[in-house]
Short mmCIF file of C-alpha atoms and ligand atoms in Angstrom, two decimals:
data_model
loop_
_atom_site.label_atom_id
_atom_site.label_comp_id
_atom_site.label_asym_id
_atom_site.label_seq_id
_atom_site.Cartn_x
_atom_site.Cartn_y
_atom_site.Cartn_z
CA MET A 1 116.00 133.13 82.33
CA LYS A 2 114.63 136.86 82.38
CA VAL A 3 111.02 136.78 84.86
CA VAL A 4 108.88 139.43 84.17
CA LEU A 5 105.81 140.23 87.30
CA GLN A 6 103.48 142.29 85.76
CA ASN A 7 100.56 143.69 88.22
CA LEU A 8 100.63 141.14 90.55
CA THR A 9 97.96 140.84 93.34
CA LYS A 10 97.76 138.78 96.18
CA LYS A 11 94.58 139.13 98.44
CA PHE A 12 93.63 136.66 101.00
CA PRO A 13 90.54 136.40 102.91
CA ASN A 14 90.66 138.07 106.49
CA ARG A 15 89.99 135.48 109.61
CA ASN A 16 89.23 138.56 111.69
CA LYS A 17 84.53 140.38 112.03
CA LYS A 18 85.43 143.40 110.30
CA GLY A 19 86.07 140.50 106.95
CA THR A 20 88.23 143.13 104.97
CA ASP A 21 90.86 140.72 102.86
CA VAL A 22 94.72 140.67 103.70
CA ILE A 23 96.64 142.75 101.45
CA ALA A 24 99.18 140.31 101.00
CA VAL A 25 101.00 142.02 97.63
CA ASN A 26 100.23 144.89 95.90
CA ASP A 27 100.18 145.90 92.13
CA PHE A 28 103.34 144.18 91.64
CA SER A 29 105.39 144.77 88.40
CA PHE A 30 108.86 144.62 87.83
CA GLU A 31 111.45 142.28 85.14
CA ILE A 32 114.88 140.38 87.13
CA PRO A 33 116.89 140.40 83.69
CA ASP A 34 118.19 137.29 82.92
CA GLY A 35 121.37 136.21 85.10
CA LYS A 36 121.06 138.26 88.22
CA LEU A 37 120.85 137.34 91.77
CA VAL A 38 117.93 139.63 93.28
CA GLY A 39 117.36 140.28 97.65
CA LEU A 40 113.77 140.53 98.01
CA LEU A 41 114.03 142.61 100.95
CA GLY A 42 111.66 144.18 103.24
CA PRO A 43 110.52 143.42 107.07
CA SER A 44 108.24 141.07 108.69
CA GLY A 45 104.72 140.46 107.20
CA CYS A 46 105.50 142.49 104.08
CA GLY A 47 104.22 140.12 101.11
CA LYS A 48 107.89 138.26 100.65
CA SER A 49 107.01 135.21 100.76
CA THR A 50 103.69 135.37 99.49
CA THR A 51 106.06 137.03 96.05
CA LEU A 52 108.48 134.15 96.02
CA PHE A 53 105.10 131.91 96.52
CA MET A 54 103.76 133.21 93.16
CA ILE A 55 106.82 133.28 91.79
CA CYS A 56 106.76 128.68 92.33
CA GLY A 57 104.07 128.22 92.14
CA LEU A 58 102.70 127.55 95.64
CA GLU A 59 100.32 130.17 95.51
CA GLU A 60 98.02 130.97 92.85
CA PRO A 61 97.29 135.42 92.44
CA THR A 62 94.59 137.59 92.64
CA GLU A 63 95.48 139.06 89.68
CA GLY A 64 98.18 140.16 87.43
CA ASN A 65 100.69 137.56 84.96
CA ILE A 66 103.80 136.14 85.95
CA PHE A 67 106.48 135.40 82.44
CA PHE A 68 109.06 132.54 82.67
CA GLY A 69 111.02 135.01 79.44
CA GLU A 70 108.08 135.37 77.19
CA ASP A 71 106.14 132.51 78.52
CA ASN A 72 103.23 133.21 80.76
CA VAL A 73 103.88 131.24 83.19
CA THR A 74 100.91 132.70 85.81
CA GLU A 75 98.47 129.30 85.25
CA LEU A 76 101.70 126.62 84.94
CA PRO A 77 101.90 124.06 88.54
CA PRO A 78 104.70 124.26 90.08
CA GLU A 79 106.13 120.69 88.91
CA HIS A 80 106.86 122.18 85.69
CA ARG A 81 107.73 125.80 85.76
CA GLY A 82 110.73 124.73 85.90
CA VAL A 83 112.21 126.78 89.67
CA GLY A 84 114.28 125.27 92.46
CA VAL A 85 113.21 126.23 95.91
CA VAL A 86 115.16 126.24 99.30
CA PHE A 87 113.65 126.70 102.74
CA GLN A 88 114.65 128.49 105.48
CA ASN A 89 114.48 124.58 107.46
CA TYR A 90 115.84 123.22 104.69
CA ALA A 91 113.60 120.56 104.52
CA LEU A 92 115.27 117.55 103.74
CA TYR A 93 114.13 114.04 104.59
CA PRO A 94 115.61 112.34 107.92
CA HIS A 95 115.40 109.25 106.88
CA LEU A 96 117.06 109.51 104.01
CA THR A 97 121.16 109.85 102.52
CA VAL A 98 122.23 112.51 101.68
CA ARG A 99 122.45 110.89 98.11
CA GLN A 100 119.00 109.83 98.31
CA ASN A 101 117.64 113.24 99.02
CA ILE A 102 120.28 115.12 96.44
CA ILE A 103 118.02 112.47 94.27
CA PHE A 104 115.11 112.74 94.98
CA PRO A 105 113.30 114.95 92.01
CA LEU A 106 115.40 113.00 89.49
CA GLN A 107 113.25 110.14 90.37
CA ASN A 108 110.51 111.55 90.40
CA LEU A 109 110.80 112.30 86.63
CA LYS A 110 108.40 111.27 84.70
CA GLY A 111 107.50 110.66 80.74
CA ALA A 112 110.35 112.64 78.35
CA ASP A 113 112.46 113.86 81.28
CA LYS A 114 113.01 110.01 82.57
CA LEU A 115 116.92 110.14 83.82
CA SER A 116 118.52 106.88 83.22
CA LYS A 117 120.52 105.57 86.16
CA GLU A 118 123.87 106.87 84.76
CA GLU A 119 122.20 110.48 84.27
CA MET A 120 121.14 110.56 87.51
CA ASN A 121 124.00 110.01 89.17
CA GLU A 122 126.20 112.26 86.46
CA ARG A 123 123.48 115.01 88.70
CA VAL A 124 124.12 114.70 91.52
CA LEU A 125 127.74 114.41 91.83
CA GLU A 126 127.81 117.75 89.24
CA ALA A 127 125.26 119.42 92.08
CA ALA A 128 127.34 117.50 95.28
CA LYS A 129 130.40 118.69 93.66
CA LEU A 130 129.18 122.04 93.00
CA VAL A 131 128.39 122.99 96.75
CA GLN A 132 131.37 121.32 97.76
CA ILE A 133 129.79 118.68 100.23
CA GLU A 134 131.21 115.14 98.07
CA GLU A 135 132.40 113.58 101.30
CA LEU A 136 128.93 113.53 103.26
CA MET A 137 126.75 111.94 100.48
CA GLU A 138 126.27 108.73 102.89
CA ARG A 139 125.29 111.35 106.06
CA LYS A 140 122.12 111.27 107.27
CA PRO A 141 120.72 114.98 107.54
CA SER A 142 121.04 114.96 112.04
CA GLU A 143 125.21 113.92 110.83
CA LEU A 144 125.40 117.42 109.17
CA SER A 145 125.86 120.88 110.52
CA GLY A 146 123.43 123.80 110.14
CA GLY A 147 125.37 125.04 106.55
CA GLN A 148 125.76 121.82 105.98
CA GLN A 149 122.20 121.00 105.42
CA GLN A 150 121.20 123.65 103.74
CA ARG A 151 124.10 122.88 101.40
CA VAL A 152 121.77 119.67 100.30
CA ALA A 153 119.18 122.00 100.39
CA ILE A 154 120.17 123.86 97.76
CA ALA A 155 122.32 120.36 95.93
CA ARG A 156 118.48 119.07 95.34
CA ALA A 157 116.95 122.06 94.56
CA MET A 158 119.96 122.23 91.68
CA VAL A 159 119.86 118.95 90.36
CA LYS A 160 116.67 119.44 88.24
CA MET A 161 118.46 122.50 86.58
CA PRO A 162 115.89 125.18 87.33
CA MET A 163 115.55 128.44 84.83
CA VAL A 164 115.14 129.77 87.81
CA LEU A 165 116.59 129.53 91.60
CA LEU A 166 114.84 130.72 94.90
CA LEU A 167 115.39 130.78 98.36
CA ASP A 168 113.48 132.08 100.94
CA GLU A 169 115.74 133.16 103.73
CA PRO A 170 117.76 130.21 103.12
CA LEU A 171 120.47 131.02 106.27
CA SER A 172 117.99 132.74 109.22
CA ASN A 173 118.58 128.98 110.65
CA LEU A 174 122.75 129.09 110.26
CA ASP A 175 124.64 131.14 112.77
CA ALA A 176 126.65 134.60 112.39
CA ARG A 177 130.08 132.54 110.87
CA LEU A 178 127.93 130.07 108.94
CA ARG A 179 125.28 133.13 106.83
CA LEU A 180 128.88 135.04 105.58
CA GLN A 181 130.33 131.69 105.10
CA THR A 182 127.01 130.33 102.83
CA ARG A 183 125.55 133.55 101.27
CA GLU A 184 129.20 134.17 99.47
CA GLU A 185 128.27 129.88 98.58
CA ILE A 186 125.78 131.71 97.43
CA ARG A 187 126.98 134.08 95.41
CA ARG A 188 129.64 131.67 94.43
CA ILE A 189 127.23 128.99 93.17
CA GLN A 190 124.55 131.86 90.91
CA LYS A 191 127.54 132.76 89.43
CA GLU A 192 129.32 129.93 88.84
CA THR A 193 126.10 128.82 87.04
CA GLY A 194 124.14 131.61 85.36
CA ILE A 195 120.70 130.77 86.82
CA THR A 196 118.24 134.16 87.18
CA THR A 197 118.33 134.08 91.16
CA ILE A 198 115.47 135.12 93.38
CA PHE A 199 116.63 135.55 97.64
CA VAL A 200 113.80 136.96 99.85
CA THR A 201 115.40 138.41 103.41
CA HIS A 202 114.27 141.06 105.38
CA ASP A 203 118.04 141.22 106.15
CA GLN A 204 119.49 144.21 104.54
CA GLU A 205 122.95 144.01 105.45
CA GLU A 206 122.69 140.17 103.72
CA ALA A 207 120.49 141.64 100.40
CA MET A 208 122.77 144.47 100.26
CA SER A 209 126.29 142.10 100.21
CA ILE A 210 125.32 139.72 97.93
CA SER A 211 122.96 140.94 95.31
CA ASP A 212 123.15 142.02 91.90
CA VAL A 213 119.70 144.03 92.58
CA ILE A 214 117.58 144.94 95.79
CA VAL A 215 113.65 145.37 95.11
CA VAL A 216 112.15 146.72 98.20
CA MET A 217 108.87 146.09 99.34
CA LYS A 218 106.40 147.75 102.07
CA SER A 219 102.89 146.17 103.64
CA GLY A 220 102.76 144.73 99.99
CA GLU A 221 103.74 148.07 97.85
CA LEU A 222 107.41 147.16 96.20
CA GLN A 223 109.09 150.92 97.51
CA GLN A 224 112.45 150.96 95.10
CA ILE A 225 113.76 148.46 92.84
CA GLY A 226 117.99 148.89 91.47
CA LYS A 227 121.53 147.98 92.55
CA PRO A 228 122.43 148.16 96.51
CA GLN A 229 124.86 150.44 95.87
CA ASP A 230 122.50 153.23 94.03
CA ILE A 231 119.41 152.46 96.17
CA TYR A 232 121.67 152.96 99.23
CA ASP A 233 122.17 156.19 97.74
CA ASP A 234 119.18 157.11 96.46
CA PRO A 235 116.49 156.59 98.06
CA VAL A 236 112.83 157.12 97.21
CA ASN A 237 111.41 157.69 100.81
CA LEU A 238 112.16 157.95 104.27
CA PHE A 239 111.93 154.33 104.89
CA VAL A 240 114.09 152.83 102.11
CA ALA A 241 116.32 155.90 103.60
CA LYS A 242 115.96 153.73 107.33
CA PHE A 243 116.27 150.27 105.81
CA LEU A 244 119.14 149.94 104.32
CA GLY A 245 122.72 150.88 106.65
CA THR A 246 124.65 149.91 109.70
CA PRO A 247 124.80 151.37 111.15
CA PRO A 248 121.64 153.85 110.13
CA ILE A 249 120.96 156.39 108.62
CA ASN A 250 120.54 159.60 112.15
CA ILE A 251 117.54 161.42 111.22
CA PHE A 252 116.75 164.95 112.38
CA GLN A 253 113.89 167.40 112.68
CA GLY A 254 114.76 170.46 110.45
CA LYS A 255 113.44 173.36 108.22
CA VAL A 256 114.74 174.34 105.17
CA LYS A 257 114.90 178.14 105.18
CA GLY A 258 116.00 180.71 102.58
CA GLY A 259 117.46 177.27 100.44
CA LYS A 260 119.67 176.92 103.45
CA LEU A 261 118.74 174.01 106.41
CA TYR A 262 118.09 174.59 109.57
CA LEU A 263 118.09 171.97 112.65
CA THR A 264 118.57 174.66 115.50
CA GLU A 265 116.53 178.17 115.07
CA ASN A 266 119.63 179.94 114.00
CA THR A 267 122.34 178.08 112.43
CA ALA A 268 121.98 177.07 108.76
CA VAL A 269 124.04 173.27 109.04
CA LEU A 270 123.71 173.13 105.38
CA ASP A 271 122.91 175.11 101.33
CA VAL A 272 120.13 173.64 100.14
CA PRO A 273 118.63 175.01 96.43
CA ASN A 274 115.66 175.34 95.22
CA VAL A 275 114.30 173.89 97.90
CA ALA A 276 111.37 175.91 98.90
CA ASP A 277 110.72 177.44 102.73
CA GLN A 278 108.84 174.15 104.74
CA ASP A 279 110.06 172.05 107.64
CA VAL A 280 111.84 168.71 106.65
CA THR A 281 113.34 165.67 107.73
CA VAL A 282 116.49 165.25 107.55
CA GLY A 283 118.39 161.75 107.17
CA ILE A 284 122.29 162.28 107.11
CA ARG A 285 124.22 158.78 106.18
CA PRO A 286 127.45 158.39 109.49
CA GLU A 287 129.87 158.37 107.08
CA GLY A 288 129.09 162.37 106.16
CA PHE A 289 129.78 163.85 108.76
CA ILE A 290 133.38 165.39 108.88
CA PRO A 291 134.94 166.56 111.96
CA ASP A 292 135.55 170.02 112.17
CA GLU A 293 136.63 173.08 114.50
CA HIS A 294 134.89 175.49 112.99
CA GLY A 295 131.49 173.39 111.07
CA SER A 296 128.17 174.78 111.88
CA LEU A 297 126.24 170.88 113.16
CA SER A 298 127.67 170.82 117.05
CA CYS A 299 126.46 167.76 118.79
CA ASN A 300 127.29 167.19 122.61
CA LEU A 301 129.80 164.37 123.03
CA VAL A 302 129.43 161.78 124.59
CA ARG A 303 132.15 158.98 123.27
CA VAL A 304 134.10 157.71 120.73
CA GLU A 305 134.38 154.53 119.72
CA VAL A 306 137.78 153.06 118.54
CA MET A 307 137.01 150.79 115.32
CA GLY A 308 140.15 149.57 113.39
CA ARG A 309 140.47 151.19 109.96
CA ASP A 310 137.12 153.96 111.25
CA ILE A 311 136.23 155.23 114.44
CA SER A 312 132.48 155.81 115.45
CA VAL A 313 131.31 159.36 117.70
CA VAL A 314 128.66 158.89 119.61
CA SER A 315 127.18 161.94 120.40
CA THR A 316 123.49 163.53 120.85
CA HIS A 317 121.95 166.50 118.65
CA PRO A 318 117.52 168.25 120.39
CA ALA A 319 116.76 167.62 117.08
CA CYS A 320 118.15 164.40 116.21
CA GLU A 321 115.15 161.49 116.33
CA ASN A 322 117.48 158.50 116.76
CA PRO A 323 118.79 158.00 120.78
CA ASN A 324 123.08 158.87 119.27
CA VAL A 325 123.84 160.33 116.62
CA ARG A 326 126.67 157.98 114.99
CA SER A 327 128.98 159.63 112.56
CA ILE A 328 131.60 157.12 111.65
CA ILE A 329 134.18 159.11 110.45
CA ASP A 330 138.74 158.29 109.28
CA ALA A 331 140.73 156.57 111.85
CA ASP A 332 144.07 159.68 111.54
CA ILE A 333 141.23 162.39 112.51
CA GLU A 334 142.07 162.69 116.20
CA ILE A 335 138.95 163.39 118.06
CA ASP A 336 139.51 164.44 121.75
CA PRO A 337 136.95 162.30 124.20
CA GLU A 338 137.06 164.27 127.10
CA SER A 339 135.37 166.71 125.04
CA THR A 340 131.65 167.88 125.71
CA THR A 341 130.98 168.56 121.92
CA VAL A 342 131.86 167.75 118.47
CA CYS A 343 131.79 169.80 116.12
CA PHE A 344 130.65 169.02 112.19
CA SER A 345 130.86 170.65 108.47
CA LEU A 346 128.61 167.73 105.90
CA LYS A 347 129.24 166.27 103.19
CA PRO A 348 125.92 167.26 100.24
CA HIS A 349 125.43 164.46 98.24
CA LYS A 350 124.86 162.45 102.79
CA VAL A 351 122.11 164.80 103.35
CA LEU A 352 118.86 163.62 102.30
CA LEU A 353 115.50 165.66 102.62
CA PHE A 354 112.03 163.98 103.46
CA ASP A 355 108.56 165.19 103.08
CA LYS A 356 107.44 165.87 106.76
CA GLU A 357 103.90 163.95 105.68
CA THR A 358 104.79 161.87 102.99
CA GLY A 359 108.00 160.89 103.31
CA LYS A 360 108.60 160.88 99.77
CA ARG A 361 112.57 162.32 98.93
CA ILE A 362 112.87 165.80 98.06
CA TYR A 363 115.89 166.84 96.42
CA PHE A 364 118.34 169.75 96.21
CA THR A 365 120.65 170.48 93.92
P1 ATP B 401 108.31 137.16 107.41
O1 ATP B 401 109.83 137.15 106.62
O2 ATP B 401 107.16 137.46 108.35
O3 ATP B 401 108.15 135.80 106.03
P2 ATP B 401 107.22 137.80 104.47
O4 ATP B 401 107.39 139.51 104.17
O5 ATP B 401 106.64 136.67 104.47
O6 ATP B 401 107.52 137.56 106.16
P3 ATP B 401 104.20 137.05 103.55
O7 ATP B 401 104.42 135.92 104.44
O8 ATP B 401 104.63 137.52 102.39
O9 ATP B 401 105.33 138.08 104.11
O10 ATP B 401 102.61 137.91 103.63
C1 ATP B 401 102.45 139.30 103.84
C2 ATP B 401 101.38 139.06 104.50
O11 ATP B 401 100.12 138.49 104.06
C3 ATP B 401 100.98 138.97 106.05
O12 ATP B 401 100.33 140.21 106.57
C4 ATP B 401 100.22 137.74 106.31
O13 ATP B 401 99.82 137.50 107.63
C5 ATP B 401 99.54 137.99 105.30
N1 ATP B 401 99.29 136.34 104.93
C6 ATP B 401 100.04 135.43 104.57
N2 ATP B 401 100.05 134.28 104.16
C7 ATP B 401 98.38 134.22 104.79
C8 ATP B 401 97.18 133.55 104.38
N3 ATP B 401 97.21 132.11 103.91
N4 ATP B 401 95.51 134.09 104.70
C9 ATP B 401 96.09 134.91 105.27
N5 ATP B 401 97.06 136.23 105.27
C10 ATP B 401 98.32 135.27 105.04
#
């Protein structure tokens, strides 16, 4: 099921003295293709949950429309939208067993949707199999691990065979190892069922690893939408460039003069054809540095960290905003850890320029 958001805006009345509205979501328009997993990504308070609540019908938009396929569902109550929702805190009924928790939404179906006991049991078993918890059906939630509880919550959301699955920070309460395992599980379930899924997270690594498409938000505004790799390689502004990537992008203050990029007064580090002379903010991805004794970017070496396949060279540079310049290079390349300086040449496609005032990307060819 394709989901289309059209000029979606949500304002909340503010309780402060000035009385200006809080614009949680501002004029959002985008299309979520049928059968895809979309990651809604942004820092805390950027409007992710509000967007999700409007899609499932728990919040009413101030302006705009929501379409499921060709149907305008903006006015439709949540129970008639065909959505399954999983929240961060699982929200399982503590006094019910796993089986009773999963069957609960089916017992409330009315009229033509009503199912026989056999049909309900069949659906429950199917959902339990999907998330691999058939062995746990008679336990209470308190007798399950966090990961198992989250699986039950997913099974409960899936049992009504929703057209759209909405997941609001579903991994936040899990420890690091379980997060990894459960996110792979969510991806598997999504692929197996082909259900259009919207996944809210503030964790860029999580969003990058499982999403077909990422939607990056900031302060209620859509920043960029696209495939994870495309957004990483080609961010439209400084915010998006900084938000994606581990280790984060290295930010420098620089200057373009005569088609060349300078990070210090006299030494050009890269040709940047077709860019007018100006001060710029420069982002260099950690994998964009090539150790090169003749390289024009000279940094003060702090330490070399061995990571197995790669090594991380930690250095400093006077024009760098980050406390350290972090570069990731192949472990086959030898860096003398005793040296006080390390020189690099740069991979042009890993160097991104941004307008110093607006943060908008400046492209060079
Ligand atoms: P988080 O990752 O912290 O959950 P989020 O990106 O999901 O954040 P939202 O919960 O959608 O953000 O909130 C967006 C903005 O709207 C925030 O500034 C929040 O304070 C505000 N907001 C949300 N609900 C209300 C409400 N009922 N009344 C007033 N303001 C609200």
